[in-house]
Structures are given as structure tokens and as C-alpha cells.
PDB file of C-alpha atoms in Angstrom:
ATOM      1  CA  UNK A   1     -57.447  -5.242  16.942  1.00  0.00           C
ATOM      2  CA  UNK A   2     -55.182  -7.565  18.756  1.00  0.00           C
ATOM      3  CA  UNK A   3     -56.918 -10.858  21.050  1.00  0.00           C
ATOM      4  CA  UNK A   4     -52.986 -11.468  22.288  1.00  0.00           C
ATOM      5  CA  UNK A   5     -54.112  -9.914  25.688  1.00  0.00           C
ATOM      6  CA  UNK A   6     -57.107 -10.321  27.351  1.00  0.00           C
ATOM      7  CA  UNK A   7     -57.095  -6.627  28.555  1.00  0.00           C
ATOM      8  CA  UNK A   8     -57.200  -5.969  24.492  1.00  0.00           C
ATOM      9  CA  UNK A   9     -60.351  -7.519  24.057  1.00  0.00           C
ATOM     10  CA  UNK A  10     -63.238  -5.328  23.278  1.00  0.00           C
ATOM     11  CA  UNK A  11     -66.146  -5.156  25.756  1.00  0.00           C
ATOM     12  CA  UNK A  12     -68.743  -4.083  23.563  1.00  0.00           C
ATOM     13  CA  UNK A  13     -69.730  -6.105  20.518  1.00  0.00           C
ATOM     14  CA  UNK A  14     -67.404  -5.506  18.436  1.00  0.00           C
ATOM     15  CA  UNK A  15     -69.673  -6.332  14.819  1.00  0.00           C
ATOM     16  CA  UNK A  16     -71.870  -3.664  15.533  1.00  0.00           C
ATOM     17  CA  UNK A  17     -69.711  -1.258  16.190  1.00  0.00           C
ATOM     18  CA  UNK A  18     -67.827  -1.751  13.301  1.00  0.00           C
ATOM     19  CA  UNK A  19     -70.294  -2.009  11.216  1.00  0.00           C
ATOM     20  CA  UNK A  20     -71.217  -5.419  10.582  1.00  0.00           C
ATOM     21  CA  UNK A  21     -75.324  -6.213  10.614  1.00  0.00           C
ATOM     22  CA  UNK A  22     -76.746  -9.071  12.505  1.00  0.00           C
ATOM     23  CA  UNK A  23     -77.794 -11.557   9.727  1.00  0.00           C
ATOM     24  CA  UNK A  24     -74.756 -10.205   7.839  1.00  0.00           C
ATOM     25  CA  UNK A  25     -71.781 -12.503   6.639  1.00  0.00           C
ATOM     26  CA  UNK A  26     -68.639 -10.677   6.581  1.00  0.00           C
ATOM     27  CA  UNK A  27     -65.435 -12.409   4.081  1.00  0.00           C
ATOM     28  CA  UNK A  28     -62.549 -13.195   6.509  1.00  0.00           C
ATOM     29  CA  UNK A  29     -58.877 -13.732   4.751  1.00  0.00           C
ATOM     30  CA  UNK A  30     -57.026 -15.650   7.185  1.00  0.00           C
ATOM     31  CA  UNK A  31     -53.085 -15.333   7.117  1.00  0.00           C
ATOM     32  CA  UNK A  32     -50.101 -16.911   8.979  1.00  0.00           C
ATOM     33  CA  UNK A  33     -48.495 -14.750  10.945  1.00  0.00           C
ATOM     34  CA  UNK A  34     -45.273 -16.435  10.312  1.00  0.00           C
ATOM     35  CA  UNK A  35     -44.910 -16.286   6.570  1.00  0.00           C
ATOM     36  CA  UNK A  36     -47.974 -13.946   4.907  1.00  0.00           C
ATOM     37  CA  UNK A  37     -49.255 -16.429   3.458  1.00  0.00           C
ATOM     38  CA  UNK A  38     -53.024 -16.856   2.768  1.00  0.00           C
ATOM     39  CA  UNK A  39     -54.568 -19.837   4.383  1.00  0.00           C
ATOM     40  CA  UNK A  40     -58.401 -19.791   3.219  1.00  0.00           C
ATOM     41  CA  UNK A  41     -61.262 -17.465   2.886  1.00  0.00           C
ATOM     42  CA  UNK A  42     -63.604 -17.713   5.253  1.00  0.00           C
ATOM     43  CA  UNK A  43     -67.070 -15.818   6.247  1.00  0.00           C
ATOM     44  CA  UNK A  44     -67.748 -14.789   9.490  1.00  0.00           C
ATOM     45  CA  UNK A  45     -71.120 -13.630  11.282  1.00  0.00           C
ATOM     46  CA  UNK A  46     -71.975 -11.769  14.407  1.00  0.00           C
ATOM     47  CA  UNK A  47     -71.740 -14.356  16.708  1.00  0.00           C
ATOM     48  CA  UNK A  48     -69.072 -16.520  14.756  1.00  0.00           C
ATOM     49  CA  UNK A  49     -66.819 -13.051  15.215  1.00  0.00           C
ATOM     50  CA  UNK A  50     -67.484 -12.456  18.509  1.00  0.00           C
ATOM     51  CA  UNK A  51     -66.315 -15.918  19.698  1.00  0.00           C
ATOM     52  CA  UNK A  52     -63.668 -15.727  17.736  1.00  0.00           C
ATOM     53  CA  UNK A  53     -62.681 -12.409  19.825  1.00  0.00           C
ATOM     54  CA  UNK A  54     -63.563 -14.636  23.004  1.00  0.00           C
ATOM     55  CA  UNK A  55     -62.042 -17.483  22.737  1.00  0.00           C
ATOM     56  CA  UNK A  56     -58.784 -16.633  20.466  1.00  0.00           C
ATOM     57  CA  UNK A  57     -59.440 -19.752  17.852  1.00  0.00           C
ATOM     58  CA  UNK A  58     -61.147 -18.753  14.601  1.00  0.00           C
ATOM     59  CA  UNK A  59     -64.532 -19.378  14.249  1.00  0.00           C
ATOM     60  CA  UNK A  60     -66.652 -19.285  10.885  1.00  0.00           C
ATOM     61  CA  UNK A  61     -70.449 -19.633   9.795  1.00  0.00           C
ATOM     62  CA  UNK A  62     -70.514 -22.829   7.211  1.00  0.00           C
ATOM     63  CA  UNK A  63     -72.876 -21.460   4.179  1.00  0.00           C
ATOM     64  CA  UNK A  64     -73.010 -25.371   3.252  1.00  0.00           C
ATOM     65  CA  UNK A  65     -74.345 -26.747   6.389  1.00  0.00           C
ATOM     66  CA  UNK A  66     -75.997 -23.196   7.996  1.00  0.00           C
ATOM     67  CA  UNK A  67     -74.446 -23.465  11.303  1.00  0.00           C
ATOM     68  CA  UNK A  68     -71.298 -21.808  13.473  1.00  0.00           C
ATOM     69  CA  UNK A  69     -68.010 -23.596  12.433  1.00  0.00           C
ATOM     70  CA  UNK A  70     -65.020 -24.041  15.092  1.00  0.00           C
ATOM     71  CA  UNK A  71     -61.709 -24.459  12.863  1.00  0.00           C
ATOM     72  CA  UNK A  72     -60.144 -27.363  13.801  1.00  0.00           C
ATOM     73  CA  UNK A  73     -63.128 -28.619  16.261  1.00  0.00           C
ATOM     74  CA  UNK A  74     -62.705 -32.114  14.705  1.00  0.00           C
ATOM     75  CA  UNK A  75     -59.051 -32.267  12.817  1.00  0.00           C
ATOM     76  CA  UNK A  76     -57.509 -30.287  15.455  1.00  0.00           C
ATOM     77  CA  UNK A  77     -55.970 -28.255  12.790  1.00  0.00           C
ATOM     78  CA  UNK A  78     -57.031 -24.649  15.156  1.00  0.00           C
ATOM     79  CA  UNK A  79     -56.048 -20.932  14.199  1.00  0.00           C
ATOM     80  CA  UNK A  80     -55.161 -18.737  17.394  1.00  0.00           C
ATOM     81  CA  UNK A  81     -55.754 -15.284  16.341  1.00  0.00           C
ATOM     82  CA  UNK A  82     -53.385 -12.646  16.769  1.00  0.00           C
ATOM     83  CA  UNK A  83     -54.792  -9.501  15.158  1.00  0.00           C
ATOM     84  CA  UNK A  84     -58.134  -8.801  13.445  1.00  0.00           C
ATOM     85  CA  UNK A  85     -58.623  -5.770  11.187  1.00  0.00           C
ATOM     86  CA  UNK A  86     -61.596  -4.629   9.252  1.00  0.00           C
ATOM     87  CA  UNK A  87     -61.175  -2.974   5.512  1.00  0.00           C
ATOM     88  CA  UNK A  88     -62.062   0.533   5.380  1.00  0.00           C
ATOM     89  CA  UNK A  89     -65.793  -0.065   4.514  1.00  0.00           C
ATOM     90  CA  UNK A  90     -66.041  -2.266   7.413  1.00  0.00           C
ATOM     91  CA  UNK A  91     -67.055  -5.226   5.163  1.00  0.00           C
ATOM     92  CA  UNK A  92     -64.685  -7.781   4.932  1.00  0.00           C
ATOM     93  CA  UNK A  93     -61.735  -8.723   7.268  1.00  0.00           C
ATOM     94  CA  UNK A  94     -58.571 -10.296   7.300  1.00  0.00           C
ATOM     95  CA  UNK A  95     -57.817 -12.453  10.288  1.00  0.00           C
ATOM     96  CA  UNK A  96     -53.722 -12.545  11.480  1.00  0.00           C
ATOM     97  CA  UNK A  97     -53.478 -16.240  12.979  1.00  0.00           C
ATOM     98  CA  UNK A  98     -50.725 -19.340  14.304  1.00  0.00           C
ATOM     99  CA  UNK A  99     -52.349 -22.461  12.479  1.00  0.00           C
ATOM    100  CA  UNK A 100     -51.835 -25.227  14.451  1.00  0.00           C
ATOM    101  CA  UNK A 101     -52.316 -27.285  11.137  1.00  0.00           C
ATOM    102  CA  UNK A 102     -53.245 -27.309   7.997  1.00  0.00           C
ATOM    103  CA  UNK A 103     -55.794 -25.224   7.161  1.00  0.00           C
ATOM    104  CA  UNK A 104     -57.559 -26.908   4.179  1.00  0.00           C
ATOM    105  CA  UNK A 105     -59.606 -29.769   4.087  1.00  0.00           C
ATOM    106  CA  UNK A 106     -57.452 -31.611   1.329  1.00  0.00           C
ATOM    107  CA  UNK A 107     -55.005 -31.293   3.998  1.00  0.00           C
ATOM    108  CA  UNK A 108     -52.996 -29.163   2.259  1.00  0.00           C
ATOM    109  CA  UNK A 109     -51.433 -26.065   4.209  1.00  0.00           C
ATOM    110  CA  UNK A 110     -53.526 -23.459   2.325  1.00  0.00           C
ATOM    111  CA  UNK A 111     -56.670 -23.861   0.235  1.00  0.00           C
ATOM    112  CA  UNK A 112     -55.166 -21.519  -2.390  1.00  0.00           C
ATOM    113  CA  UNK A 113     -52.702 -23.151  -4.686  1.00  0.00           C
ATOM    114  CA  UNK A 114     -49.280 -21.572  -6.761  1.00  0.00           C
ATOM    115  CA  UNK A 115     -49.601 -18.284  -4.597  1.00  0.00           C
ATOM    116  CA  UNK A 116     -46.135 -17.363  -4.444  1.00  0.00           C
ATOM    117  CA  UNK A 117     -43.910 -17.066  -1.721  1.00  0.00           C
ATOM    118  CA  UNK A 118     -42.590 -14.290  -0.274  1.00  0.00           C
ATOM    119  CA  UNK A 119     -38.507 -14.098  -1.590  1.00  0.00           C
ATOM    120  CA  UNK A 120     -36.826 -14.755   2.011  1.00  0.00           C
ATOM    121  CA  UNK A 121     -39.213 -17.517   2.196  1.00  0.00           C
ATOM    122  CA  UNK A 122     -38.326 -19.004  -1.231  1.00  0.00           C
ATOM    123  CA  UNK A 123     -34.826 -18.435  -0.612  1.00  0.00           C
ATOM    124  CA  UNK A 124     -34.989 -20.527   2.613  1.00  0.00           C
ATOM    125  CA  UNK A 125     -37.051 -22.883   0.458  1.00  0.00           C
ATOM    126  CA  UNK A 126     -33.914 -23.424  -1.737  1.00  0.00           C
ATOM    127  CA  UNK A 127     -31.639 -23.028   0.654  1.00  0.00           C
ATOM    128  CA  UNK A 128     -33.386 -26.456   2.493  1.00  0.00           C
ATOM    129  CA  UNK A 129     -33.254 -28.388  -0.537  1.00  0.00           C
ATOM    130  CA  UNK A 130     -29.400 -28.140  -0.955  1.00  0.00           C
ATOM    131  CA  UNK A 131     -28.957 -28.891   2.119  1.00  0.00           C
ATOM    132  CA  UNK A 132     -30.792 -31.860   2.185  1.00  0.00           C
ATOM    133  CA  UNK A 133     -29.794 -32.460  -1.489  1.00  0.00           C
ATOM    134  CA  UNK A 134     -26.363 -31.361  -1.695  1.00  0.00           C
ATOM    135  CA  UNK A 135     -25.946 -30.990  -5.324  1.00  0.00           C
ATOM    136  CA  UNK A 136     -23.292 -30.732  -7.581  1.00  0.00           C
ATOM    137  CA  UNK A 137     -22.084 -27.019  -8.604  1.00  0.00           C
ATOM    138  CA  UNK A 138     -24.636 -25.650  -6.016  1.00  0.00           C
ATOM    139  CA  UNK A 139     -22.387 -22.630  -4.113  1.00  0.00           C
ATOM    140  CA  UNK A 140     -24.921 -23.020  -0.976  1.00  0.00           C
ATOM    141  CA  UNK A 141     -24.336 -26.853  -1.065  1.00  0.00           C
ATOM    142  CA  UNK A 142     -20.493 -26.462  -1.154  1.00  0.00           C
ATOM    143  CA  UNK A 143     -20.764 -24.179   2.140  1.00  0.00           C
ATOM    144  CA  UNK A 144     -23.073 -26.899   3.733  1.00  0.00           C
ATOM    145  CA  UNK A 145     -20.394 -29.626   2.989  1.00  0.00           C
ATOM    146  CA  UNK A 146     -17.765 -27.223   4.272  1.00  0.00           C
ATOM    147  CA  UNK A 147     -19.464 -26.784   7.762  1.00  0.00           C
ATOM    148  CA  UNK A 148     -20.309 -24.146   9.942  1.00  0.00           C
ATOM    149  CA  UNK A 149     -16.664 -22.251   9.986  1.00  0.00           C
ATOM    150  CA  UNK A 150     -16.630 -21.834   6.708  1.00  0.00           C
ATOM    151  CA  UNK A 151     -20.237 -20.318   6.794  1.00  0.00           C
ATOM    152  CA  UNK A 152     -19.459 -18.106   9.583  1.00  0.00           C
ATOM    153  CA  UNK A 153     -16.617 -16.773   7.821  1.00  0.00           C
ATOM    154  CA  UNK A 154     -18.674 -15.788   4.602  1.00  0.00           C
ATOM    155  CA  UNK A 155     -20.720 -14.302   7.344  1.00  0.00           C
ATOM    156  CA  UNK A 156     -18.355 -11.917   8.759  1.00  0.00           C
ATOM    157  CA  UNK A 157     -16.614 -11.129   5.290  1.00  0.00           C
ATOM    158  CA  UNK A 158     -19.783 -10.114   4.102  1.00  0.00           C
ATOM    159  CA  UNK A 159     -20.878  -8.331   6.964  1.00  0.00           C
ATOM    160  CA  UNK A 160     -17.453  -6.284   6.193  1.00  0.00           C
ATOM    161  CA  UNK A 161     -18.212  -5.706   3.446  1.00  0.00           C
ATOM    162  CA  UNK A 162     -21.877  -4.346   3.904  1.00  0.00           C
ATOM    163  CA  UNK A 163     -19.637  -1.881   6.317  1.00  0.00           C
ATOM    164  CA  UNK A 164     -17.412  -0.627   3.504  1.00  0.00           C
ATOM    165  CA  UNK A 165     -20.167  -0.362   1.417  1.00  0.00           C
ATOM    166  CA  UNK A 166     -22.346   1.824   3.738  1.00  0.00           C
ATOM    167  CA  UNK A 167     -19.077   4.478   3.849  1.00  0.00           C
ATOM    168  CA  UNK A 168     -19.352   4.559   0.320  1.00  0.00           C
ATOM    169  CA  UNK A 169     -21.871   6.621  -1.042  1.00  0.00           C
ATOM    170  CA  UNK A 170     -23.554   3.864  -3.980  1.00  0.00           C
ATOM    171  CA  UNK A 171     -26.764   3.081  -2.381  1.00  0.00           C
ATOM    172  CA  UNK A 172     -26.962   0.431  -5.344  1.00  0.00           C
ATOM    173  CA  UNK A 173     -23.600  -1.470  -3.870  1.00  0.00           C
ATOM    174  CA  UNK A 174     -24.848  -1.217  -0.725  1.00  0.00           C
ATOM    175  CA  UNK A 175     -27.891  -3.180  -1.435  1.00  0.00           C
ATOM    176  CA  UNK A 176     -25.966  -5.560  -3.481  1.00  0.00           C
ATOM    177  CA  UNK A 177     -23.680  -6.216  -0.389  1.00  0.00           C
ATOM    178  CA  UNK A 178     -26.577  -6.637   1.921  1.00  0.00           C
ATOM    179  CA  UNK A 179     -28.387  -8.868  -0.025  1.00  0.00           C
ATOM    180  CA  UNK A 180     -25.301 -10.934  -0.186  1.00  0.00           C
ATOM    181  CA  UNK A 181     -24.893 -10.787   3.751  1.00  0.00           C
ATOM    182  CA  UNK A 182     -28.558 -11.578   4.146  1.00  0.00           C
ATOM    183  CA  UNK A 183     -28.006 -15.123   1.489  1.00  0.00           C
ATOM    184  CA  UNK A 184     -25.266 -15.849   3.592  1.00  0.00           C
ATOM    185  CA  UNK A 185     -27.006 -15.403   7.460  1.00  0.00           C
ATOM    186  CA  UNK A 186     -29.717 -17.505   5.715  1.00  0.00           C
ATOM    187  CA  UNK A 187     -27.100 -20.268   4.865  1.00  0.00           C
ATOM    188  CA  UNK A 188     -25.931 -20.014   8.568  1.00  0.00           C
ATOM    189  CA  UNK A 189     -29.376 -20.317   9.612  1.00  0.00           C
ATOM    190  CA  UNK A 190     -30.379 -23.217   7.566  1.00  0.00           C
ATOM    191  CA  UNK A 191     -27.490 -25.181   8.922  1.00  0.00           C
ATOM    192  CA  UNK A 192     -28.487 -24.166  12.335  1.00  0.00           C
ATOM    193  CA  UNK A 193     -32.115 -24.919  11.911  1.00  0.00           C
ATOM    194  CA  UNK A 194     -33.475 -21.774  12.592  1.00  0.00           C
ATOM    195  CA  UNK A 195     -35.968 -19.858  10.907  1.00  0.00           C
ATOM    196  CA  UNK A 196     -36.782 -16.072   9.450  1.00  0.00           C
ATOM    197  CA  UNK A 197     -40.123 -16.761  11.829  1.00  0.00           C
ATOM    198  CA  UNK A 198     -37.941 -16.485  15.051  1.00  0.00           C
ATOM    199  CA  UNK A 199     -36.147 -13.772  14.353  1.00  0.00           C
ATOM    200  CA  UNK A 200     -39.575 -12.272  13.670  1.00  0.00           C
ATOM    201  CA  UNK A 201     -40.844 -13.561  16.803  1.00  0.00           C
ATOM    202  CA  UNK A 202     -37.694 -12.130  18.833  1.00  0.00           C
ATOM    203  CA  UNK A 203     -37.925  -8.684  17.331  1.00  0.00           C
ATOM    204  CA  UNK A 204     -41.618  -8.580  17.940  1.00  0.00           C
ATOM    205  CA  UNK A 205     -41.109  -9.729  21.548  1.00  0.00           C
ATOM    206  CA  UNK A 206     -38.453  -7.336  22.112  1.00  0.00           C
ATOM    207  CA  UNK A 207     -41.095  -4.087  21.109  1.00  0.00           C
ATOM    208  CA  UNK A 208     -43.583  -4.928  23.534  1.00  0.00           C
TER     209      UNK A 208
END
């Protein structure tokens, strides 16, 4: 269920129809949308659900203090929700959202600790430390020092070279070569500043 559009929104209550019983708190795994990850796990009643759907921003039933919960009423730290789906026994859901903060209350970005990230992401993880770092014998922090020409072209070599590759018929060089394109477009894109996330964003932009 996407709350992007307000055209999307359902105009019946959406936790009875799908199952969920007044009095009934339903898990909610949030997730960025940007990177995967798991933020928290949350639980969500009737009403806390429904306002959610209303307003966009996640909201929550606190089992500690018995009373609706706004995310980020006080720290600021909100969640606009992007999707919402329900598990296939319509008891527990995991909620798709842009944290405008962190979402723990340590303050750290999510509640869970050592879950690991996803391999673009750790590779742009790396790739930020070198060039911040710039190390000694590091290949990514020799292109950094080298500049941008140099990057772009290890860019286009490799992009030839996922070309000759993809004439061939070894599907096993062909993801070798493309996995060496994509380390290099990720070098480009850490000097540039740029992200995986807007290139997500773009692609998802261009399908609607």
C-alpha cells in the first residue's frame, strides 16, 4: 500500500479490512527506503495505523507508557512513509519510510546493532574512508589522488570491457567485468558526492 499519493490512500479502515482487531497490536518493522536497512521494531494499533495512513509520519502505540506515540513528536527525528505492506497472515507489518533522523533513542541511526550492510552500501562505506583517508597501497585512494580524469577513464575502459565481455559467451567474465565497472562508477561517484540512493531515486522517478 503506498501513502506517496493522496488518491492512494484507502477510504475504508484499512486494520479491519486487513485483518487487524481493534484492541490488537500489530509488530511494525520499519525500513529506510534508501538503504534496506532496519530502523526499529515498532507495534502499531488501529488507530496508531490509521494515522499513520493519514498523516504520512509513523505513528506507534508505546506498551511502556499505554498511549499513541508520534515518531519524532519531540526529537524531530519523523519517518514519512512510503509503502506499508502486511505479511500474509495479516499480523505483522513492515513499514517502507525516509527518516528524517535517527531513529533510536540512543541516537543511534537504528536500534539494531552489527546488522550488516547491504555490499554496494559497504563498498561505498570503504570507498568514503579512502577518500577521506587516502591510504597508502589503497588502489581506490591512488584514483582519488589522481582526480577525476583518471577515474573517468577506468570508467570507460571498463565499461569496454563489460561490452567485449557481453559478445563473449562466459557469463562468469561477464560478471567479473561488471562488477569491476560497477567498483569503478562507485569511485566516480564518491568523488562526485553522489550516492547509490539517487540513482535509486531517479530510476524510481523515471517509472512513474
Amino acid at each position: 500500500m503506498s501513502v506517496n499519493d493522496q488518491n492512494d490512500m484507502p477510504r475504508s479502515d484499512p486494520a479491519s479490512s486487513r485483518g487487524m482487531n481493534s484492541g490488537t497490536l500489530t509488530p511494525a518493522i520499519i525500513r529506510d527506503s534508501k538503504t534496506g536497512a532496519i530502523l526499529t521494531l515498532a507495534y502499531m494499533s488501529e488507530e496508531s495505523l490509521q494515522k499513520t495512513i493519514e498523516t504520512g509520519e509513523t505513528w506507534f502505540w508505546s506498551r511502556s507508557r499505554n498511549e499513541l506515540w508520534h515518531k519524532g513528536a519531540t526529537s524531530g527525528n519523523t519517518q514519512r512513509v512510503v509503502h506499508i505492506a502486511h505479511d500474509c497472515d495479516d499480523d505483522a507489518l513492515v513499514v517502507t519510510v525516509e527518516p528524517k533522523g535517527p531513529a533510536c533513542h540512543t541516537g543511534a541511526t537504528s536500534c539494531f546493532d552489527g546488522i550488516p550492510p547491504l555490499p554496494i552500501e559497504r563498498l561505498m562505506q570503504v570507498l568514503r574512508e579512502r577518500y577521506d583517508k587516502r591510504p597508502e597501497g589503497s588502489y581506490s585512494a591512488y584514483l582519488f589522488n589522481e582526480g577525476r580524469d583518471k577515474i573517468l577513464k577506468k570508467v570507460g575502459e571498463e565499461a569496454t570491457e563489460v561490452v567485449i565481455a557481453a559478445k563473449g559467451d562466459n557469463r562468469e567474465r561477464l560478471v567479473s567485468e561488471l562488477a569491476d565497472l560497477v567498483f569503478h562508477l562507485s569511485v566516480l561517484m564518491t568523488e562526485a558526492g553522489v550516492g547509490w540512493a539517487e540513482v535509486e531515486e531517479e530510476l524510481e522517478r523515471r517509472a512513474r
